Amino acid sequence: MSRRILITGGAGFVGSTMALGLAQRYPDWQITALDNLKRRGSELNLPHLKQAEIEFVHGDVRNKEDLDPSVLTPDLILECSAEPSVLAGYVSPGYLLQTNLVGTINCLELARQTQADFIFLSTSRVYPIAYLNKLQYSETETRFQLLEEQSLVGASSHGISEEFPLDKARSLYGTTKLASELLITEYGETFGLKTLINRCGVLTGPWQMGKVDQGVFALWMAFHYFQKNLKYIGYGGTGKQVRDFLHVEDLLDLIDLQIQKLDKFNGQTFNVGGGITNTLSLYETTQLCQEITGNQVEITPVPDNRIGDVPIFITDSRQVITATGWQPKRDARKTLTDIYEWICQREAQVRDIFA
Ligand SMILES: NC(=O)c1ccc[n+]([C@@H]2O[C@H](COP(=O)([O-])OP(=O)(O)OC[C@H]3O[C@@H](n4cnc5c(N)ncnc54)[C@H](O)[C@@H]3O)[C@@H](O)[C@H]2O)c1
């Protein structure tokens, strides 16, 4: 069935990968990417979108006029626009609140008026910081490691599941996402829209314009490539903090499957991440980056923790795996190598982004 898909944040890392991937898989779909190009480097995606015959709309989700149902008539909205940095909420909350919350409302209003299905990119950051800081973990030579025994519901050595408690503070970033989730569920129920929410852990891969506060794996590889110094911030400055990561192409496989079977998954909320088999500490990331690039950079330990940070997060994705049959396929070496090859090919273009 031919589809008309609107991808908000469609020039960003996730949005553009979804747009290009879906356009390649389904040449008869009409895909529109809407973005205000706030994220530095998103403009580099515009030529690829054009080449793939994806319509680009320079628009802003904060303005409801930019989501006019007499102009945009999607049958599915994939909401990938955001200020995706936790730290941004501490530094300049205004833009984050407007984009991540008012933006979702404007997108939902377009969905209501066009009766479009709605898939939302939420975040593992909906889970409260105080609870994540209560996770029990041991320390090995290279990383922190979750213990099997955990005191909180929804936590185990498999990571954090959808049952993890939600009743404390979580950063303004996480709060705008959780508030958006509530509104999406409500719009689904009230206006009969088909909706689906993916609470994603760390996503990474080529075309991620990584920054210290967002997109750390891409940043780590780029800094090795361009031989720039790094810092291990927090937790004693040892680099043992751990995240699971999901290659953005694995996310594409999942979103594709979800679009095809939205009737089945309607109304659900899934934790989506690489899971226990795809985890890295910063220290281990350094080792892999050194092996892949052949470069070694100076890494300064900064013992004090950064505001809003957590020592370990691993997504327990078993629910989405059971429901859909999807599995992440790309491991750490493949993921970091893909980022490395992208930087090699685009060195001149991306050098300034990682400056
Ligand atoms: N990358 C991750 O690790 C990760 C993890 C969990 C959830 N997410 C979520 O996935 C989605 C995509 O994130 P990403 O990594 O691609 O980030 P990104 O910054 O690369 O992409 C977001 C895009 O939204 C655009 N944008 C920002 N404000 C806008 C506005 N007001 N109007 C229109 N466009 C606007 C930016 O220019 C950018 O191109 C976000 O919702 C993010 O919260 C990302």
mmCIF file of C-alpha atoms and ligand atoms in Angstrom:
data_model
loop_
_atom_site.group_PDB
_atom_site.id
_atom_site.type_symbol
_atom_site.label_atom_id
_atom_site.label_comp_id
_atom_site.label_asym_id
_atom_site.label_seq_id
_atom_site.Cartn_x
_atom_site.Cartn_y
_atom_site.Cartn_z
ATOM 1 C CA MET A 1 0.000 0.000 0.000
ATOM 2 C CA SER A 2 1.378 3.417 -0.952
ATOM 3 C CA ARG A 3 1.834 5.789 1.966
ATOM 4 C CA ARG A 4 2.272 9.499 2.588
ATOM 5 C CA ILE A 5 4.719 9.891 5.430
ATOM 6 C CA LEU A 6 5.690 13.095 7.196
ATOM 7 C CA ILE A 7 8.948 12.844 9.126
ATOM 8 C CA THR A 8 9.463 15.751 11.507
ATOM 9 C CA GLY A 9 13.108 16.389 12.324
ATOM 10 C CA GLY A 10 13.547 14.758 8.928
ATOM 11 C CA ALA A 11 16.980 16.282 8.302
ATOM 12 C CA GLY A 12 18.312 15.096 11.670
ATOM 13 C CA PHE A 13 20.269 11.953 12.397
ATOM 14 C CA VAL A 14 17.321 9.617 13.004
ATOM 15 C CA GLY A 15 14.790 11.413 10.808
ATOM 16 C CA SER A 16 16.995 11.509 7.702
ATOM 17 C CA THR A 17 18.072 7.873 8.128
ATOM 18 C CA MET A 18 14.416 6.838 8.377
ATOM 19 C CA ALA A 19 13.463 9.004 5.385
ATOM 20 C CA LEU A 20 16.258 7.711 3.149
ATOM 21 C CA GLY A 21 15.856 4.099 4.280
ATOM 22 C CA LEU A 22 12.096 4.026 3.763
ATOM 23 C CA ALA A 23 12.410 5.804 0.396
ATOM 24 C CA GLN A 24 14.866 3.156 -0.741
ATOM 25 C CA ARG A 25 12.700 0.285 0.474
ATOM 26 C CA TYR A 26 9.394 1.724 -0.797
ATOM 27 C CA PRO A 27 10.002 3.865 -3.892
ATOM 28 C CA ASP A 28 6.280 4.571 -4.359
ATOM 29 C CA TRP A 29 5.841 6.131 -0.890
ATOM 30 C CA GLN A 30 5.627 9.919 -0.728
ATOM 31 C CA ILE A 31 7.977 10.989 2.023
ATOM 32 C CA THR A 32 8.211 14.543 3.328
ATOM 33 C CA ALA A 33 10.946 15.652 5.717
ATOM 34 C CA LEU A 34 10.208 18.742 7.824
ATOM 35 C CA ASP A 35 13.023 20.352 9.808
ATOM 36 C CA ASN A 36 14.075 23.808 10.986
ATOM 37 C CA LEU A 37 17.783 22.848 10.607
ATOM 38 C CA LYS A 38 18.517 23.857 14.211
ATOM 39 C CA ARG A 39 20.936 20.977 14.707
ATOM 40 C CA ARG A 40 24.332 21.840 13.327
ATOM 41 C CA GLY A 41 25.091 19.499 10.433
ATOM 42 C CA SER A 42 21.462 18.657 9.581
ATOM 43 C CA GLU A 43 21.839 20.829 6.477
ATOM 44 C CA LEU A 44 24.372 18.301 5.154
ATOM 45 C CA ASN A 45 21.525 15.824 4.726
ATOM 46 C CA LEU A 46 19.522 18.028 2.358
ATOM 47 C CA PRO A 47 21.290 16.965 -0.877
ATOM 48 C CA HIS A 48 20.668 13.265 -0.063
ATOM 49 C CA LEU A 49 17.017 13.894 0.672
ATOM 50 C CA LYS A 50 16.724 15.716 -2.645
ATOM 51 C CA GLN A 51 18.538 12.975 -4.523
ATOM 52 C CA ALA A 52 16.147 10.407 -3.050
ATOM 53 C CA GLU A 53 13.197 12.589 -4.169
ATOM 54 C CA ILE A 54 12.136 13.233 -0.607
ATOM 55 C CA GLU A 55 10.338 16.551 -0.334
ATOM 56 C CA PHE A 56 11.977 18.887 2.174
ATOM 57 C CA VAL A 57 9.937 21.460 4.079
ATOM 58 C CA HIS A 58 11.861 24.081 6.031
ATOM 59 C CA GLY A 59 9.471 24.285 8.938
ATOM 60 C CA ASP A 60 9.333 24.506 12.683
ATOM 61 C CA VAL A 61 7.176 22.238 14.842
ATOM 62 C CA ARG A 62 6.801 25.081 17.355
ATOM 63 C CA ASN A 63 4.652 26.931 14.789
ATOM 64 C CA LYS A 64 1.299 25.326 14.121
ATOM 65 C CA GLU A 65 1.118 27.263 10.826
ATOM 66 C CA ASP A 66 4.026 25.110 9.605
ATOM 67 C CA LEU A 67 1.893 22.003 10.147
ATOM 68 C CA ASP A 68 -1.084 23.141 8.135
ATOM 69 C CA PRO A 69 -3.450 20.276 7.160
ATOM 70 C CA SER A 70 -4.371 22.063 3.932
ATOM 71 C CA VAL A 71 -0.709 21.786 2.879
ATOM 72 C CA LEU A 72 0.544 18.634 4.598
ATOM 73 C CA THR A 73 -1.707 15.593 4.257
ATOM 74 C CA PRO A 74 0.220 12.651 5.706
ATOM 75 C CA ASP A 75 -1.306 9.288 6.555
ATOM 76 C CA LEU A 76 1.545 8.668 8.994
ATOM 77 C CA ILE A 77 3.619 11.088 11.075
ATOM 78 C CA LEU A 78 6.981 9.884 12.339
ATOM 79 C CA GLU A 79 7.874 12.428 15.032
ATOM 80 C CA CYS A 80 11.688 12.680 15.160
ATOM 81 C CA SER A 81 12.116 16.396 15.803
ATOM 82 C CA ALA A 82 13.571 17.419 19.152
ATOM 83 C CA GLU A 83 16.120 19.244 21.137
ATOM 84 C CA PRO A 84 17.579 15.865 22.149
ATOM 85 C CA SER A 85 20.095 16.979 24.768
ATOM 86 C CA VAL A 86 19.484 16.393 28.469
ATOM 87 C CA LEU A 87 21.919 19.210 29.291
ATOM 88 C CA ALA A 88 19.983 21.686 27.128
ATOM 89 C CA GLY A 89 17.176 21.496 29.694
ATOM 90 C CA TYR A 90 19.507 22.785 32.388
ATOM 91 C CA VAL A 91 21.054 25.510 30.240
ATOM 92 C CA SER A 92 18.211 26.878 28.078
ATOM 93 C CA PRO A 93 14.922 25.147 28.836
ATOM 94 C CA GLY A 94 12.760 27.491 26.735
ATOM 95 C CA TYR A 95 13.640 26.077 23.332
ATOM 96 C CA LEU A 96 13.528 22.496 24.590
ATOM 97 C CA LEU A 97 10.071 22.926 26.140
ATOM 98 C CA GLN A 98 8.681 24.602 23.049
ATOM 99 C CA THR A 99 10.092 22.067 20.589
ATOM 100 C CA ASN A 100 9.688 18.866 22.560
ATOM 101 C CA LEU A 101 6.296 19.570 24.072
ATOM 102 C CA VAL A 102 4.499 22.279 22.085
ATOM 103 C CA GLY A 103 6.011 20.691 18.960
ATOM 104 C CA THR A 104 4.457 17.330 19.815
ATOM 105 C CA ILE A 105 1.091 19.010 20.416
ATOM 106 C CA ASN A 106 1.256 20.715 17.012
ATOM 107 C CA CYS A 107 2.162 17.405 15.351
ATOM 108 C CA LEU A 108 -0.711 15.677 17.165
ATOM 109 C CA GLU A 109 -3.088 18.394 16.009
ATOM 110 C CA LEU A 110 -2.017 17.743 12.424
ATOM 111 C CA ALA A 111 -2.571 14.018 13.025
ATOM 112 C CA ARG A 112 -6.030 14.699 14.448
ATOM 113 C CA GLN A 113 -7.007 16.807 11.453
ATOM 114 C CA THR A 114 -5.628 14.384 8.872
ATOM 115 C CA GLN A 115 -6.385 11.169 10.856
ATOM 116 C CA ALA A 116 -2.723 10.214 10.395
ATOM 117 C CA ASP A 117 -1.102 7.386 12.324
ATOM 118 C CA PHE A 118 1.537 8.589 14.789
ATOM 119 C CA ILE A 119 4.876 7.001 15.720
ATOM 120 C CA PHE A 120 6.915 8.813 18.358
ATOM 121 C CA LEU A 121 10.623 8.687 19.185
ATOM 122 C CA SER A 122 10.668 8.903 22.941
ATOM 123 C CA THR A 123 13.607 8.267 25.209
ATOM 124 C CA SER A 124 14.887 6.101 28.034
ATOM 125 C CA ARG A 125 15.336 9.438 29.811
ATOM 126 C CA VAL A 126 11.677 9.256 30.872
ATOM 127 C CA TYR A 127 12.951 7.047 33.713
ATOM 128 C CA PRO A 128 13.762 9.068 36.855
ATOM 129 C CA ILE A 129 17.370 9.977 37.560
ATOM 130 C CA ALA A 130 17.127 9.227 41.296
ATOM 131 C CA TYR A 131 15.938 5.675 40.566
ATOM 132 C CA LEU A 132 18.555 5.087 37.865
ATOM 133 C CA ASN A 133 21.143 6.193 40.409
ATOM 134 C CA LYS A 134 19.877 3.466 42.760
ATOM 135 C CA LEU A 135 20.753 0.634 40.366
ATOM 136 C CA GLN A 136 23.102 -1.908 41.912
ATOM 137 C CA TYR A 137 26.266 -2.473 39.930
ATOM 138 C CA SER A 138 29.715 -3.934 40.312
ATOM 139 C CA GLU A 139 32.939 -2.564 38.852
ATOM 140 C CA THR A 140 35.211 -4.564 36.541
ATOM 141 C CA GLU A 141 38.539 -3.510 35.014
ATOM 142 C CA THR A 142 36.781 -1.754 32.136
ATOM 143 C CA ARG A 143 33.181 -0.997 33.127
ATOM 144 C CA PHE A 144 30.279 -0.899 35.542
ATOM 145 C CA GLN A 145 28.103 -4.002 35.393
ATOM 146 C CA LEU A 146 24.469 -4.369 36.508
ATOM 147 C CA LEU A 147 23.881 -6.974 39.208
ATOM 148 C CA GLU A 148 21.127 -9.559 38.790
ATOM 149 C CA GLU A 149 19.603 -8.577 42.143
ATOM 150 C CA GLN A 150 17.958 -5.145 41.936
ATOM 151 C CA SER A 151 15.613 -3.531 44.440
ATOM 152 C CA LEU A 152 13.494 -1.663 41.880
ATOM 153 C CA VAL A 153 10.685 -3.144 39.808
ATOM 154 C CA GLY A 154 11.613 -3.372 36.123
ATOM 155 C CA ALA A 155 15.377 -3.520 36.752
ATOM 156 C CA SER A 156 17.522 -6.629 36.286
ATOM 157 C CA SER A 157 20.827 -7.605 34.743
ATOM 158 C CA HIS A 158 18.919 -7.368 31.411
ATOM 159 C CA GLY A 159 18.536 -3.637 32.015
ATOM 160 C CA ILE A 160 15.551 -1.351 32.454
ATOM 161 C CA SER A 161 12.148 -2.551 31.291
ATOM 162 C CA GLU A 162 8.877 -0.695 30.720
ATOM 163 C CA GLU A 163 7.837 -1.572 34.312
ATOM 164 C CA PHE A 164 10.513 0.696 35.858
ATOM 165 C CA PRO A 165 8.876 3.322 38.139
ATOM 166 C CA LEU A 166 8.168 6.770 36.706
ATOM 167 C CA ASP A 167 7.230 8.818 39.761
ATOM 168 C CA LYS A 168 10.269 11.071 40.312
ATOM 169 C CA ALA A 169 12.085 13.847 38.448
ATOM 170 C CA ARG A 170 13.863 12.943 35.217
ATOM 171 C CA SER A 171 15.296 16.159 33.678
ATOM 172 C CA LEU A 172 13.269 18.594 31.623
ATOM 173 C CA TYR A 173 14.221 16.688 28.485
ATOM 174 C CA GLY A 174 12.783 13.450 29.873
ATOM 175 C CA THR A 175 9.742 15.272 31.194
ATOM 176 C CA THR A 176 8.873 16.837 27.835
ATOM 177 C CA LYS A 177 9.086 13.347 26.332
ATOM 178 C CA LEU A 178 6.944 11.702 29.023
ATOM 179 C CA ALA A 179 4.400 14.526 28.810
ATOM 180 C CA SER A 180 4.348 14.009 25.039
ATOM 181 C CA GLU A 181 3.758 10.296 25.568
ATOM 182 C CA LEU A 182 0.723 11.038 27.767
ATOM 183 C CA LEU A 183 -0.699 13.399 25.156
ATOM 184 C CA ILE A 184 -0.117 10.890 22.362
ATOM 185 C CA THR A 185 -1.961 8.176 24.277
ATOM 186 C CA GLU A 186 -4.775 10.614 24.969
ATOM 187 C CA TYR A 187 -5.047 11.749 21.338
ATOM 188 C CA GLY A 188 -5.065 8.095 20.294
ATOM 189 C CA GLU A 189 -7.933 7.303 22.631
ATOM 190 C CA THR A 190 -9.928 10.505 22.133
ATOM 191 C CA PHE A 191 -9.604 10.896 18.370
ATOM 192 C CA GLY A 192 -9.185 7.274 17.293
ATOM 193 C CA LEU A 193 -5.612 7.699 16.027
ATOM 194 C CA LYS A 194 -3.241 4.755 15.736
ATOM 195 C CA THR A 195 -0.176 5.527 17.842
ATOM 196 C CA LEU A 196 3.051 3.867 18.902
ATOM 197 C CA ILE A 197 5.799 5.042 21.248
ATOM 198 C CA ASN A 198 9.424 3.869 21.156
ATOM 199 C CA ARG A 199 11.446 4.780 24.257
ATOM 200 C CA CYS A 200 14.913 4.654 22.740
ATOM 201 C CA GLY A 201 18.207 4.227 24.548
ATOM 202 C CA VAL A 202 21.369 5.600 22.915
ATOM 203 C CA LEU A 203 21.104 5.554 19.112
ATOM 204 C CA THR A 204 24.175 5.931 16.970
ATOM 205 C CA GLY A 205 25.622 5.386 13.506
ATOM 206 C CA PRO A 206 26.829 7.306 10.457
ATOM 207 C CA TRP A 207 25.516 10.859 10.024
ATOM 208 C CA GLN A 208 25.197 11.448 13.752
ATOM 209 C CA MET A 209 26.598 14.931 14.385
ATOM 210 C CA GLY A 210 27.741 13.931 17.877
ATOM 211 C CA LYS A 211 28.323 16.451 20.647
ATOM 212 C CA VAL A 212 29.708 16.025 24.160
ATOM 213 C CA ASP A 213 26.175 16.104 25.546
ATOM 214 C CA GLN A 214 24.447 14.097 22.797
ATOM 215 C CA GLY A 215 25.701 11.474 20.371
ATOM 216 C CA VAL A 216 28.752 10.458 22.374
ATOM 217 C CA PHE A 217 29.759 7.364 20.369
ATOM 218 C CA ALA A 218 29.954 9.305 17.095
ATOM 219 C CA LEU A 219 31.812 12.094 18.879
ATOM 220 C CA TRP A 220 34.289 9.606 20.404
ATOM 221 C CA MET A 221 35.078 8.088 17.020
ATOM 222 C CA ALA A 222 35.350 11.494 15.339
ATOM 223 C CA PHE A 223 37.726 12.810 17.989
ATOM 224 C CA HIS A 224 39.940 9.761 17.514
ATOM 225 C CA TYR A 225 39.827 10.244 13.771
ATOM 226 C CA PHE A 226 40.676 13.966 13.926
ATOM 227 C CA GLN A 227 43.073 13.383 16.840
ATOM 228 C CA LYS A 228 41.421 15.716 19.290
ATOM 229 C CA ASN A 229 41.599 15.327 23.047
ATOM 230 C CA LEU A 230 38.699 13.963 25.094
ATOM 231 C CA LYS A 231 37.565 13.831 28.735
ATOM 232 C CA TYR A 232 36.198 11.047 30.909
ATOM 233 C CA ILE A 233 33.645 13.112 32.831
ATOM 234 C CA GLY A 234 32.244 11.818 36.128
ATOM 235 C CA TYR A 235 32.357 8.631 38.177
ATOM 236 C CA GLY A 236 35.942 9.238 39.219
ATOM 237 C CA GLY A 237 37.081 9.947 35.647
ATOM 238 C CA THR A 238 37.700 6.276 34.840
ATOM 239 C CA GLY A 239 35.418 6.064 31.801
ATOM 240 C CA LYS A 240 33.555 3.088 33.232
ATOM 241 C CA GLN A 241 30.057 4.478 32.690
ATOM 242 C CA VAL A 242 28.040 2.154 30.440
ATOM 243 C CA ARG A 243 25.283 2.544 27.853
ATOM 244 C CA ASP A 244 23.699 0.180 25.430
ATOM 245 C CA PHE A 245 23.695 1.475 21.864
ATOM 246 C CA LEU A 246 21.489 0.757 18.874
ATOM 247 C CA HIS A 247 22.730 1.186 15.302
ATOM 248 C CA VAL A 248 20.327 3.517 13.528
ATOM 249 C CA GLU A 249 19.905 0.959 10.701
ATOM 250 C CA ASP A 250 18.614 -1.507 13.311
ATOM 251 C CA LEU A 251 16.107 1.150 14.357
ATOM 252 C CA LEU A 252 15.088 1.505 10.698
ATOM 253 C CA ASP A 253 14.376 -2.235 10.533
ATOM 254 C CA LEU A 254 12.130 -1.919 13.580
ATOM 255 C CA ILE A 255 10.262 1.208 12.423
ATOM 256 C CA ASP A 256 9.668 -0.408 9.026
ATOM 257 C CA LEU A 257 8.171 -3.444 10.721
ATOM 258 C CA GLN A 258 6.052 -1.263 13.026
ATOM 259 C CA ILE A 259 4.691 0.773 10.106
ATOM 260 C CA GLN A 260 3.690 -2.446 8.342
ATOM 261 C CA LYS A 261 1.868 -3.807 11.402
ATOM 262 C CA LEU A 262 0.637 -0.709 13.194
ATOM 263 C CA ASP A 263 -2.799 -2.271 13.737
ATOM 264 C CA LYS A 264 -1.129 -4.915 15.869
ATOM 265 C CA PHE A 265 1.069 -2.539 17.879
ATOM 266 C CA ASN A 266 -1.419 0.325 18.171
ATOM 267 C CA GLY A 267 -1.317 2.056 21.554
ATOM 268 C CA GLN A 268 1.830 0.318 22.770
ATOM 269 C CA THR A 269 4.959 1.747 24.375
ATOM 270 C CA PHE A 270 8.216 -0.142 23.913
ATOM 271 C CA ASN A 271 11.711 0.221 25.331
ATOM 272 C CA VAL A 272 14.019 0.066 22.311
ATOM 273 C CA GLY A 273 17.773 -0.342 22.506
ATOM 274 C CA GLY A 274 20.710 -2.551 21.772
ATOM 275 C CA GLY A 275 20.249 -4.401 25.064
ATOM 276 C CA ILE A 276 22.806 -6.313 27.120
ATOM 277 C CA THR A 277 24.622 -7.725 24.109
ATOM 278 C CA ASN A 278 25.291 -4.242 22.723
ATOM 279 C CA THR A 279 26.828 -2.245 25.547
ATOM 280 C CA LEU A 280 30.014 -0.228 25.866
ATOM 281 C CA SER A 281 31.760 1.746 28.560
ATOM 282 C CA LEU A 282 33.606 4.867 27.448
ATOM 283 C CA TYR A 283 36.859 3.126 28.312
ATOM 284 C CA GLU A 284 35.973 0.200 26.025
ATOM 285 C CA THR A 285 34.854 2.632 23.329
ATOM 286 C CA THR A 286 38.314 4.192 23.484
ATOM 287 C CA GLN A 287 39.950 0.789 22.951
ATOM 288 C CA LEU A 288 37.796 0.086 19.888
ATOM 289 C CA CYS A 289 38.288 3.588 18.459
ATOM 290 C CA GLN A 290 42.055 3.173 18.825
ATOM 291 C CA GLU A 291 41.957 -0.193 17.038
ATOM 292 C CA ILE A 292 39.772 1.069 14.190
ATOM 293 C CA THR A 293 41.515 4.411 13.585
ATOM 294 C CA GLY A 294 45.042 3.484 14.654
ATOM 295 C CA ASN A 295 45.069 6.777 16.576
ATOM 296 C CA GLN A 296 45.500 7.455 20.257
ATOM 297 C CA VAL A 297 44.295 10.684 21.852
ATOM 298 C CA GLU A 298 44.821 12.202 25.273
ATOM 299 C CA ILE A 299 41.870 11.629 27.601
ATOM 300 C CA THR A 300 41.714 13.769 30.741
ATOM 301 C CA PRO A 301 39.913 12.335 33.781
ATOM 302 C CA VAL A 302 37.320 14.721 35.282
ATOM 303 C CA PRO A 303 36.210 12.972 38.493
ATOM 304 C CA ASP A 304 33.078 15.047 39.277
ATOM 305 C CA ASN A 305 29.731 13.912 37.888
ATOM 306 C CA ARG A 306 27.885 15.984 35.326
ATOM 307 C CA ILE A 307 24.391 17.197 36.231
ATOM 308 C CA GLY A 308 21.658 14.770 35.151
ATOM 309 C CA ASP A 309 24.118 11.980 34.338
ATOM 310 C CA VAL A 310 23.732 8.316 35.337
ATOM 311 C CA PRO A 311 26.502 5.701 35.670
ATOM 312 C CA ILE A 312 24.779 2.961 33.724
ATOM 313 C CA PHE A 313 21.796 2.530 31.444
ATOM 314 C CA ILE A 314 20.944 -0.629 29.561
ATOM 315 C CA THR A 315 17.654 -0.987 27.725
ATOM 316 C CA ASP A 316 15.697 -4.140 28.424
ATOM 317 C CA SER A 317 14.154 -4.539 24.952
ATOM 318 C CA ARG A 318 12.760 -8.014 25.512
ATOM 319 C CA GLN A 319 9.158 -6.827 25.219
ATOM 320 C CA VAL A 320 9.591 -5.300 21.748
ATOM 321 C CA ILE A 321 11.647 -8.312 20.642
ATOM 322 C CA THR A 322 8.918 -10.729 21.760
ATOM 323 C CA ALA A 323 6.126 -8.631 20.256
ATOM 324 C CA THR A 324 7.738 -8.010 16.861
ATOM 325 C CA GLY A 325 10.400 -10.685 16.303
ATOM 326 C CA TRP A 326 12.884 -7.838 15.614
ATOM 327 C CA GLN A 327 16.480 -8.157 16.842
ATOM 328 C CA PRO A 328 19.377 -5.701 16.639
ATOM 329 C CA LYS A 329 21.966 -7.125 14.218
ATOM 330 C CA ARG A 330 24.881 -4.692 14.374
ATOM 331 C CA ASP A 331 27.440 -5.045 17.164
ATOM 332 C CA ALA A 332 29.908 -2.541 18.627
ATOM 333 C CA ARG A 333 32.718 -3.099 16.131
ATOM 334 C CA LYS A 334 30.362 -2.911 13.139
ATOM 335 C CA THR A 335 28.661 0.207 14.511
ATOM 336 C CA LEU A 336 31.885 2.088 15.259
ATOM 337 C CA THR A 337 33.423 0.959 11.959
ATOM 338 C CA ASP A 338 30.397 2.285 10.059
ATOM 339 C CA ILE A 339 30.834 5.655 11.800
ATOM 340 C CA TYR A 340 34.563 5.595 10.997
ATOM 341 C CA GLU A 341 33.954 4.872 7.301
ATOM 342 C CA TRP A 342 31.391 7.659 7.094
ATOM 343 C CA ILE A 343 33.888 10.133 8.575
ATOM 344 C CA CYS A 344 36.615 8.909 6.179
ATOM 345 C CA GLN A 345 34.332 9.473 3.191
ATOM 346 C CA ARG A 346 33.038 12.857 4.388
ATOM 347 C CA GLU A 347 36.131 14.149 6.164
ATOM 348 C CA ALA A 348 36.088 17.631 4.641
ATOM 349 C CA GLN A 349 32.368 18.077 5.275
ATOM 350 C CA VAL A 350 32.207 16.875 8.854
ATOM 351 C CA ARG A 351 35.530 18.212 10.176
ATOM 352 C CA ASP A 352 33.953 21.531 11.214
ATOM 353 C CA ILE A 353 30.982 19.817 12.859
ATOM 354 C CA PHE A 354 33.279 18.014 15.270
ATOM 355 C CA ALA A 355 35.563 21.048 15.734
HETATM 356 N N1 LIG B 1 20.081 9.967 19.269
HETATM 357 C C1 LIG B 1 19.759 9.340 20.365
HETATM 358 O O1 LIG B 1 20.603 8.717 21.016
HETATM 359 C C2 LIG B 1 18.324 9.334 20.849
HETATM 360 C C3 LIG B 1 17.997 8.534 21.934
HETATM 361 C C4 LIG B 1 16.687 8.514 22.392
HETATM 362 C C5 LIG B 1 15.714 9.270 21.750
HETATM 363 N N2 LIG B 1 16.070 10.054 20.700
HETATM 364 C C6 LIG B 1 15.008 10.849 20.048
HETATM 365 O O2 LIG B 1 15.047 10.598 18.666
HETATM 366 C C7 LIG B 1 14.630 11.754 17.956
HETATM 367 C C8 LIG B 1 15.665 12.101 16.912
HETATM 368 O O3 LIG B 1 16.899 12.449 17.554
HETATM 369 P P1 LIG B 1 18.225 12.614 16.742
HETATM 370 O O4 LIG B 1 19.283 11.856 17.424
HETATM 371 O O5 LIG B 1 17.978 12.368 15.305
HETATM 372 O O6 LIG B 1 18.525 14.162 16.985
HETATM 373 P P2 LIG B 1 18.957 15.252 15.882
HETATM 374 O O7 LIG B 1 19.263 16.485 16.667
HETATM 375 O O8 LIG B 1 19.981 14.718 14.965
HETATM 376 O O9 LIG B 1 17.615 15.430 15.049
HETATM 377 C C9 LIG B 1 16.561 16.238 15.484
HETATM 378 C C10 LIG B 1 16.192 17.140 14.318
HETATM 379 O O10 LIG B 1 15.103 17.969 14.753
HETATM 380 C C11 LIG B 1 15.336 19.259 14.213
HETATM 381 N N3 LIG B 1 14.628 20.223 15.048
HETATM 382 C C12 LIG B 1 14.976 20.723 16.263
HETATM 383 N N4 LIG B 1 14.075 21.601 16.668
HETATM 384 C C13 LIG B 1 13.121 21.653 15.714
HETATM 385 C C14 LIG B 1 11.933 22.400 15.559
HETATM 386 N N5 LIG B 1 11.543 23.261 16.506
HETATM 387 N N6 LIG B 1 11.196 22.221 14.433
HETATM 388 C C15 LIG B 1 11.593 21.365 13.476
HETATM 389 N N7 LIG B 1 12.719 20.624 13.561
HETATM 390 C C16 LIG B 1 13.461 20.784 14.673
HETATM 391 C C17 LIG B 1 16.843 19.450 14.247
HETATM 392 O O11 LIG B 1 17.285 20.434 13.328
HETATM 393 C C18 LIG B 1 17.331 18.063 13.884
HETATM 394 O O12 LIG B 1 17.549 17.952 12.492
HETATM 395 C C19 LIG B 1 14.429 12.844 19.006
HETATM 396 O O13 LIG B 1 13.071 12.895 19.333
HETATM 397 C C20 LIG B 1 15.223 12.355 20.185
HETATM 398 O O14 LIG B 1 14.712 12.840 21.392
HETATM 399 C C21 LIG B 1 17.350 10.100 20.227
#
